[in-house]
């Protein structure tokens, strides 16, 4: 009779609960003792799977890194404003899923050398994806932009994407990162990233972007 794969299930459950706690309270405010208590397991059981909190952070970051890589590859398929809107909405949904990384970004980078180096690579990958997105919108006839404007615009879009949740937090520290605020936060982030393209969008595409934003404001995304 095969042995049940309990260790694998336990390890996965630890990651799920840790992600929830990190997102709710911030990684610096969550101890391994709290994680163990939330899971109703002994600290020794937790350490058996993840000997240090940094290992939990690194595994969760690795998952985010893999999911982000798959999503960024889709930037090459963007040709119209609606494609770009969907891309950014999915990007912000992914960032929201792992929002503890952005909520405590500077602190995490200071403490964790692996995250420091990998986040630098992610920034470069995001910028490349944004340049691909701009090129695709140009090919699709939605955007007119000189080549010299593409790189600073792509960089500015990455800044918005990377620090949007920090901006939301400063606006409303007590509530901004609560699950019931996700829909409006994601909408604002997607719109403001794309609003950097307003000077370059063709009139019909510009109007369509405002229509999309208005539609989603009337029908907020669920948390």
CSV table of N, CA and C in Angstrom, one decimal, residues 4 7 21 27 64 69 81 88 111-112 135 137 148-149 154-155 173 181 183 190-191 193 203 214 217 220:
chain,number,residue,atom,x,y,z
A,4,UNK,N,1.0,7.6,2.1
A,4,UNK,CA,0.4,8.9,1.8
A,4,UNK,C,1.5,10.0,1.7
A,7,UNK,N,3.9,14.8,3.8
A,7,UNK,CA,4.9,15.9,3.9
A,7,UNK,C,4.7,16.9,2.8
A,21,UNK,N,-0.5,35.3,5.4
A,21,UNK,CA,0.0,36.1,6.6
A,21,UNK,C,0.9,37.2,6.1
A,27,UNK,N,5.7,40.9,5.7
A,27,UNK,CA,6.7,39.9,6.0
A,27,UNK,C,7.5,40.2,7.3
A,64,UNK,N,6.4,33.4,-7.7
A,64,UNK,CA,6.1,34.7,-8.4
A,64,UNK,C,6.9,34.9,-9.6
A,69,UNK,N,7.2,35.5,-15.3
A,69,UNK,CA,7.9,35.2,-16.6
A,69,UNK,C,6.9,34.7,-17.7
A,81,UNK,N,-5.4,48.4,-27.7
A,81,UNK,CA,-5.5,48.9,-26.4
A,81,UNK,C,-6.2,47.9,-25.5
A,88,UNK,N,-2.2,44.4,-18.5
A,88,UNK,CA,-1.9,45.1,-17.3
A,88,UNK,C,-2.8,44.7,-16.1
A,111,UNK,N,17.6,42.7,3.3
A,111,UNK,CA,17.9,41.5,4.1
A,111,UNK,C,18.2,40.3,3.3
A,112,UNK,N,17.8,40.2,2.0
A,112,UNK,CA,17.9,39.0,1.3
A,112,UNK,C,18.6,39.2,0.0
A,135,UNK,N,6.0,48.3,-29.0
A,135,UNK,CA,6.2,47.9,-30.4
A,135,UNK,C,5.0,47.3,-31.0
A,137,UNK,N,1.8,47.7,-30.0
A,137,UNK,CA,0.7,48.7,-30.2
A,137,UNK,C,1.0,49.5,-31.4
A,148,UNK,N,13.0,57.0,-29.8
A,148,UNK,CA,13.7,57.6,-28.7
A,148,UNK,C,12.8,57.8,-27.4
A,149,UNK,N,11.5,57.8,-27.7
A,149,UNK,CA,10.5,57.9,-26.6
A,149,UNK,C,10.2,56.5,-25.9
A,154,UNK,N,8.8,53.0,-21.4
A,154,UNK,CA,8.8,51.7,-20.8
A,154,UNK,C,9.3,51.7,-19.4
A,155,UNK,N,10.4,52.5,-19.1
A,155,UNK,CA,10.9,52.6,-17.7
A,155,UNK,C,9.8,53.2,-16.8
A,173,UNK,N,-3.3,53.9,4.5
A,173,UNK,CA,-2.5,52.8,5.2
A,173,UNK,C,-3.3,51.8,5.9
A,181,UNK,N,-10.4,45.8,-1.3
A,181,UNK,CA,-10.0,46.9,-2.1
A,181,UNK,C,-9.2,46.5,-3.4
A,183,UNK,N,-10.1,45.2,-6.3
A,183,UNK,CA,-10.7,45.5,-7.6
A,183,UNK,C,-10.3,47.0,-8.0
A,190,UNK,N,-3.7,49.7,-13.4
A,190,UNK,CA,-3.7,49.4,-14.9
A,190,UNK,C,-4.0,50.7,-15.7
A,191,UNK,N,-4.9,51.5,-15.2
A,191,UNK,CA,-5.2,52.7,-16.0
A,191,UNK,C,-4.0,53.7,-16.0
A,193,UNK,N,-0.8,53.1,-15.5
A,193,UNK,CA,0.3,52.6,-16.3
A,193,UNK,C,0.0,52.9,-17.8
A,203,UNK,N,-6.4,58.7,-31.7
A,203,UNK,CA,-7.7,59.2,-31.0
A,203,UNK,C,-8.7,58.0,-30.7
A,214,UNK,N,-13.8,53.2,-17.7
A,214,UNK,CA,-15.1,53.6,-17.2
A,214,UNK,C,-16.0,52.3,-17.0
A,217,UNK,N,-14.9,50.6,-13.9
A,217,UNK,CA,-15.2,51.4,-12.7
A,217,UNK,C,-16.7,51.1,-12.3
A,220,UNK,N,-16.7,46.8,-10.7
A,220,UNK,CA,-15.5,46.5,-10.1
A,220,UNK,C,-15.2,45.0,-10.1
